[in-house]
Amino acid sequence: MTDAFIPIHAIKGRGAATRLAHRFEREARDAYDDGWGTLEDGAAEAEDLQPLQTEVRFEDVKSVLGGNESPDIYFDRSINPYRGCEHGCIYCFARPTHSYLNLSPGLDFETKLIAKRNIVEVLRAELGRRNYRPNQIAIGTATDCYQPIERELRLTRSVIELLGEVRHPFGLVTKSSAVEHDLDLIAPMAAAHLAAVYVTITTLDGELARKLEPRAAAPHRRLRTVRTLAEAGVPVGVSVAPQIPFVTEDMEQVLEAAWEAGARSAFYTVIRLPWEVAPLFKQWLELHYPQRAGRIMARIREMRGGKDYDADFGTRMTGTGLWAELIRQRFEKATQRIGFNRERITLDLSAFRPPGAAGQGSLF
């Protein structure tokens, strides 16, 4: 797999700069200068590159509910209707999952998407099992459940329709304004204490967001989504994750704007660089912020015990050391001052009614 140089203008609308070889590749090729203008020729060829097109592949899955036993995550089950994400967030911790599909965590993660077309049928069967016990389902925890292809495929909407049918509580996380299209489903469930939505707003800086999260909604549009949801009576939280030293520097302003729009809960994490995310993020820094790339990585390593990443359950979300402590203090002081997290969003588990077989009605 070739890992060639691509100029910034040629990857407009994408987060990664290359199809970085995944960790299971037996062979990987790097561009290098052989003294005969190889790099310059490659860059010239890239000048003529056409915009990368998104390809959707369909998958029939055997299971939908993902289990979680990690002690640092609040939910124990999740649903992700899609693999890969067109939003192209360069920091996405889910990028390495494309390696299991023999695809690149770089540009393939953003352009070769997998849609779970039988998701509702399988979920109906899982919710109908005799031993199933309801607990909050988190939707879109790995890849965004409202990325652009949802407008056409409507897999997330079909999942919410089923959850509404069986009165099962859920929360979802998104960067997309497309969640507003499903307010007709979400608002009634929220009124019955069965739904909550969390909108991720990493920064209010539009230029930075365009580089960091190239195909996600603009920050001001996400704030409008928070307001729309709150006005419809949906409990709304804001995620200011991930925090990246010397990159996302307006946490307090984001929290203030989100509160003004109607969000009443908030959380954060620091940037995580597992597996292939680390080299991809370093490429991104060299393309967009070459003068401070070294300083940014030094602070990230400071929060990870001198490594690019440390997967320890106790610290992977918040990091360790002085810089991590400063971020924690900033977040806690800002949320306390503004008023966030004074009331916990509690969803009703008692309303759940197991579904019948597909197409089978109920007498009650």
Short mmCIF file of N, CA and C in Angstrom, two decimals, residues 123-223:
data_model
loop_
_atom_site.label_atom_id
_atom_site.label_comp_id
_atom_site.label_asym_id
_atom_site.label_seq_id
_atom_site.Cartn_x
_atom_site.Cartn_y
_atom_site.Cartn_z
N LEU A 123 -31.45 -6.46 15.58
CA LEU A 123 -31.70 -5.81 16.87
C LEU A 123 -33.04 -6.28 17.45
N ARG A 124 -34.05 -6.41 16.61
CA ARG A 124 -35.35 -6.90 17.10
C ARG A 124 -35.20 -8.27 17.75
N ALA A 125 -34.43 -9.14 17.12
CA ALA A 125 -34.22 -10.47 17.69
C ALA A 125 -33.47 -10.40 19.01
N GLU A 126 -32.46 -9.51 19.10
CA GLU A 126 -31.68 -9.40 20.33
C GLU A 126 -32.51 -8.84 21.48
N LEU A 127 -33.33 -7.86 21.19
CA LEU A 127 -34.17 -7.27 22.24
C LEU A 127 -35.27 -8.23 22.67
N GLY A 128 -35.61 -9.19 21.81
CA GLY A 128 -36.68 -10.12 22.12
C GLY A 128 -36.24 -11.38 22.83
N ARG A 129 -34.96 -11.50 23.11
CA ARG A 129 -34.48 -12.69 23.81
C ARG A 129 -35.03 -12.75 25.24
N ARG A 130 -35.30 -13.95 25.70
CA ARG A 130 -35.91 -14.12 27.04
C ARG A 130 -35.03 -13.54 28.14
N ASN A 131 -33.74 -13.68 27.99
CA ASN A 131 -32.83 -13.24 29.05
C ASN A 131 -32.40 -11.78 28.90
N TYR A 132 -32.97 -11.05 27.92
CA TYR A 132 -32.56 -9.67 27.73
C TYR A 132 -33.10 -8.78 28.85
N ARG A 133 -32.23 -7.95 29.41
CA ARG A 133 -32.62 -6.98 30.43
C ARG A 133 -32.24 -5.59 29.95
N PRO A 134 -33.18 -4.66 29.97
CA PRO A 134 -32.90 -3.33 29.40
C PRO A 134 -31.91 -2.52 30.23
N ASN A 135 -31.10 -1.77 29.53
CA ASN A 135 -30.25 -0.74 30.11
C ASN A 135 -30.02 0.26 29.00
N GLN A 136 -29.58 1.45 29.33
CA GLN A 136 -29.43 2.48 28.31
C GLN A 136 -28.51 2.01 27.18
N ILE A 137 -28.97 2.18 25.95
CA ILE A 137 -28.17 1.90 24.77
C ILE A 137 -27.54 3.20 24.29
N ALA A 138 -26.25 3.16 24.03
CA ALA A 138 -25.55 4.33 23.48
C ALA A 138 -25.40 4.13 21.97
N ILE A 139 -25.89 5.09 21.19
CA ILE A 139 -25.86 4.99 19.73
C ILE A 139 -24.79 5.95 19.19
N GLY A 140 -23.95 5.44 18.29
CA GLY A 140 -22.96 6.28 17.64
C GLY A 140 -21.74 6.56 18.47
N THR A 141 -21.31 5.60 19.27
CA THR A 141 -20.17 5.84 20.15
C THR A 141 -18.83 5.66 19.44
N ALA A 142 -18.79 4.88 18.35
CA ALA A 142 -17.55 4.68 17.61
C ALA A 142 -17.51 5.55 16.37
N THR A 143 -18.52 5.42 15.51
CA THR A 143 -18.62 6.28 14.33
C THR A 143 -19.96 6.99 14.36
N ASP A 144 -20.01 8.18 13.77
CA ASP A 144 -21.20 9.03 13.91
C ASP A 144 -22.42 8.37 13.25
N CYS A 145 -23.49 8.28 14.03
CA CYS A 145 -24.71 7.65 13.51
C CYS A 145 -25.48 8.57 12.57
N TYR A 146 -25.09 9.84 12.47
CA TYR A 146 -25.72 10.79 11.54
C TYR A 146 -24.72 11.36 10.55
N GLN A 147 -23.77 10.54 10.12
CA GLN A 147 -22.86 10.98 9.06
C GLN A 147 -23.67 11.11 7.75
N PRO A 148 -23.12 11.75 6.73
CA PRO A 148 -23.92 12.10 5.54
C PRO A 148 -24.71 10.97 4.91
N ILE A 149 -24.22 9.73 4.89
CA ILE A 149 -24.96 8.66 4.22
C ILE A 149 -26.25 8.29 4.94
N GLU A 150 -26.41 8.73 6.20
CA GLU A 150 -27.65 8.45 6.92
C GLU A 150 -28.85 9.12 6.26
N ARG A 151 -28.62 10.25 5.59
CA ARG A 151 -29.74 10.93 4.93
C ARG A 151 -30.42 10.03 3.91
N GLU A 152 -29.63 9.17 3.27
CA GLU A 152 -30.19 8.27 2.27
C GLU A 152 -30.56 6.92 2.85
N LEU A 153 -29.71 6.34 3.69
CA LEU A 153 -29.93 4.98 4.16
C LEU A 153 -30.86 4.89 5.36
N ARG A 154 -30.87 5.91 6.21
CA ARG A 154 -31.80 6.02 7.34
C ARG A 154 -31.74 4.80 8.28
N LEU A 155 -30.54 4.26 8.46
CA LEU A 155 -30.40 3.14 9.38
C LEU A 155 -30.58 3.57 10.83
N THR A 156 -30.02 4.72 11.18
CA THR A 156 -30.18 5.22 12.55
C THR A 156 -31.65 5.49 12.84
N ARG A 157 -32.35 6.08 11.89
CA ARG A 157 -33.77 6.34 12.08
C ARG A 157 -34.54 5.03 12.31
N SER A 158 -34.21 4.00 11.56
CA SER A 158 -34.91 2.73 11.72
C SER A 158 -34.65 2.11 13.09
N VAL A 159 -33.43 2.29 13.61
CA VAL A 159 -33.12 1.82 14.96
C VAL A 159 -33.95 2.57 16.00
N ILE A 160 -34.03 3.89 15.86
CA ILE A 160 -34.81 4.69 16.82
C ILE A 160 -36.29 4.35 16.73
N GLU A 161 -36.78 4.08 15.53
CA GLU A 161 -38.18 3.66 15.39
C GLU A 161 -38.44 2.38 16.18
N LEU A 162 -37.53 1.42 16.09
CA LEU A 162 -37.71 0.18 16.84
C LEU A 162 -37.62 0.43 18.34
N LEU A 163 -36.66 1.24 18.78
CA LEU A 163 -36.53 1.52 20.21
C LEU A 163 -37.77 2.24 20.73
N GLY A 164 -38.36 3.10 19.90
CA GLY A 164 -39.60 3.76 20.29
C GLY A 164 -40.74 2.76 20.41
N GLU A 165 -40.77 1.83 19.48
CA GLU A 165 -41.82 0.80 19.49
C GLU A 165 -41.79 -0.02 20.78
N VAL A 166 -40.59 -0.37 21.23
CA VAL A 166 -40.47 -1.22 22.43
C VAL A 166 -40.20 -0.41 23.69
N ARG A 167 -40.19 0.91 23.55
CA ARG A 167 -39.97 1.83 24.68
C ARG A 167 -38.66 1.53 25.43
N HIS A 168 -37.60 1.49 24.64
CA HIS A 168 -36.27 1.21 25.20
C HIS A 168 -35.47 2.50 25.26
N PRO A 169 -34.86 2.83 26.40
CA PRO A 169 -34.10 4.08 26.53
C PRO A 169 -32.79 4.07 25.75
N PHE A 170 -32.41 5.23 25.24
CA PHE A 170 -31.14 5.35 24.52
C PHE A 170 -30.61 6.76 24.65
N GLY A 171 -29.31 6.89 24.44
CA GLY A 171 -28.66 8.19 24.28
C GLY A 171 -27.81 8.11 23.03
N LEU A 172 -27.66 9.22 22.34
CA LEU A 172 -26.80 9.20 21.15
C LEU A 172 -25.87 10.39 21.15
N VAL A 173 -24.73 10.20 20.47
CA VAL A 173 -23.71 11.24 20.35
C VAL A 173 -23.51 11.54 18.88
N THR A 174 -23.47 12.83 18.53
CA THR A 174 -23.30 13.18 17.12
C THR A 174 -22.64 14.54 16.98
N LYS A 175 -22.07 14.77 15.79
CA LYS A 175 -21.59 16.08 15.40
C LYS A 175 -22.46 16.67 14.29
N SER A 176 -23.56 16.01 13.98
CA SER A 176 -24.33 16.35 12.79
C SER A 176 -25.66 17.02 13.13
N SER A 177 -26.03 17.98 12.29
CA SER A 177 -27.33 18.62 12.43
C SER A 177 -28.45 17.71 11.93
N ALA A 178 -28.10 16.61 11.25
CA ALA A 178 -29.11 15.70 10.70
C ALA A 178 -29.94 15.04 11.79
N VAL A 179 -29.49 15.06 13.02
CA VAL A 179 -30.30 14.52 14.12
C VAL A 179 -31.64 15.23 14.22
N GLU A 180 -31.70 16.48 13.76
CA GLU A 180 -32.95 17.23 13.81
C GLU A 180 -34.03 16.58 12.94
N HIS A 181 -33.63 15.84 11.91
CA HIS A 181 -34.60 15.20 11.02
C HIS A 181 -35.40 14.13 11.75
N ASP A 182 -34.87 13.63 12.86
CA ASP A 182 -35.55 12.57 13.60
C ASP A 182 -36.19 13.07 14.88
N LEU A 183 -36.39 14.37 14.97
CA LEU A 183 -37.02 14.93 16.17
C LEU A 183 -38.43 14.40 16.37
N ASP A 184 -39.11 14.06 15.28
CA ASP A 184 -40.46 13.52 15.40
C ASP A 184 -40.48 12.20 16.17
N LEU A 185 -39.34 11.49 16.17
CA LEU A 185 -39.21 10.26 16.95
C LEU A 185 -38.59 10.51 18.32
N ILE A 186 -37.55 11.36 18.33
CA ILE A 186 -36.77 11.56 19.55
C ILE A 186 -37.53 12.37 20.60
N ALA A 187 -38.22 13.43 20.18
CA ALA A 187 -38.90 14.30 21.14
C ALA A 187 -39.96 13.55 21.96
N PRO A 188 -40.85 12.75 21.36
CA PRO A 188 -41.81 12.01 22.18
C PRO A 188 -41.14 11.03 23.13
N MET A 189 -40.04 10.41 22.69
CA MET A 189 -39.33 9.49 23.59
C MET A 189 -38.67 10.26 24.73
N ALA A 190 -38.14 11.44 24.43
CA ALA A 190 -37.54 12.26 25.48
C ALA A 190 -38.60 12.67 26.51
N ALA A 191 -39.81 12.99 26.04
CA ALA A 191 -40.89 13.36 26.96
C ALA A 191 -41.25 12.21 27.89
N ALA A 192 -41.01 10.97 27.42
CA ALA A 192 -41.27 9.79 28.25
C ALA A 192 -40.02 9.33 28.98
N HIS A 193 -39.00 10.17 29.03
CA HIS A 193 -37.73 9.86 29.71
C HIS A 193 -37.05 8.63 29.11
N LEU A 194 -37.05 8.59 27.76
CA LEU A 194 -36.45 7.45 27.07
C LEU A 194 -35.33 7.85 26.12
N ALA A 195 -35.00 9.14 26.03
CA ALA A 195 -33.98 9.57 25.06
C ALA A 195 -33.24 10.79 25.54
N ALA A 196 -31.96 10.85 25.17
CA ALA A 196 -31.11 12.02 25.41
C ALA A 196 -30.11 12.10 24.26
N VAL A 197 -29.66 13.33 23.98
CA VAL A 197 -28.74 13.54 22.86
C VAL A 197 -27.54 14.35 23.37
N TYR A 198 -26.36 13.97 22.90
CA TYR A 198 -25.13 14.67 23.23
C TYR A 198 -24.48 15.14 21.93
N VAL A 199 -24.21 16.42 21.84
CA VAL A 199 -23.62 17.00 20.63
C VAL A 199 -22.16 17.34 20.92
N THR A 200 -21.27 16.85 20.07
CA THR A 200 -19.85 17.12 20.24
C THR A 200 -19.49 18.43 19.57
N ILE A 201 -18.91 19.34 20.34
CA ILE A 201 -18.41 20.61 19.81
C ILE A 201 -16.99 20.77 20.32
N THR A 202 -16.04 20.50 19.48
CA THR A 202 -14.63 20.49 19.89
C THR A 202 -14.07 21.89 20.00
N THR A 203 -14.53 22.79 19.13
CA THR A 203 -14.05 24.16 19.09
C THR A 203 -15.09 25.03 18.43
N LEU A 204 -15.05 26.33 18.68
CA LEU A 204 -15.90 27.29 17.97
C LEU A 204 -15.19 27.88 16.76
N ASP A 205 -13.92 27.57 16.59
CA ASP A 205 -13.11 28.09 15.50
C ASP A 205 -13.45 27.33 14.22
N GLY A 206 -14.15 27.97 13.30
CA GLY A 206 -14.58 27.32 12.08
C GLY A 206 -13.44 26.83 11.22
N GLU A 207 -12.37 27.62 11.11
CA GLU A 207 -11.22 27.22 10.30
C GLU A 207 -10.56 25.97 10.86
N LEU A 208 -10.40 25.94 12.18
CA LEU A 208 -9.81 24.76 12.81
C LEU A 208 -10.72 23.56 12.63
N ALA A 209 -12.02 23.72 12.83
CA ALA A 209 -12.96 22.60 12.69
C ALA A 209 -12.93 22.03 11.29
N ARG A 210 -12.76 22.90 10.27
CA ARG A 210 -12.72 22.44 8.89
C ARG A 210 -11.51 21.53 8.65
N LYS A 211 -10.42 21.78 9.35
CA LYS A 211 -9.23 20.93 9.22
C LYS A 211 -9.34 19.68 10.09
N LEU A 212 -9.88 19.86 11.27
CA LEU A 212 -9.91 18.79 12.28
C LEU A 212 -11.03 17.79 12.03
N GLU A 213 -12.18 18.29 11.59
CA GLU A 213 -13.40 17.48 11.40
C GLU A 213 -14.05 17.89 10.08
N PRO A 214 -13.39 17.62 8.95
CA PRO A 214 -13.71 18.30 7.70
C PRO A 214 -15.12 18.16 7.17
N ARG A 215 -15.81 17.05 7.45
CA ARG A 215 -17.15 16.88 6.90
C ARG A 215 -18.23 16.84 7.98
N ALA A 216 -17.89 17.25 9.18
CA ALA A 216 -18.89 17.40 10.23
C ALA A 216 -19.53 18.78 10.10
N ALA A 217 -20.66 18.98 10.75
CA ALA A 217 -21.33 20.27 10.72
C ALA A 217 -20.44 21.35 11.31
N ALA A 218 -20.58 22.57 10.83
CA ALA A 218 -19.81 23.69 11.36
C ALA A 218 -20.18 23.93 12.83
N PRO A 219 -19.27 24.46 13.62
CA PRO A 219 -19.56 24.66 15.05
C PRO A 219 -20.83 25.46 15.31
N HIS A 220 -21.05 26.55 14.55
CA HIS A 220 -22.25 27.36 14.80
C HIS A 220 -23.51 26.57 14.46
N ARG A 221 -23.41 25.65 13.47
CA ARG A 221 -24.57 24.83 13.13
C ARG A 221 -24.86 23.82 14.22
N ARG A 222 -23.83 23.30 14.86
CA ARG A 222 -24.05 22.36 15.96
C ARG A 222 -24.70 23.06 17.16
N LEU A 223 -24.32 24.30 17.39
CA LEU A 223 -24.98 25.06 18.46
C LEU A 223 -26.46 25.26 18.16
#
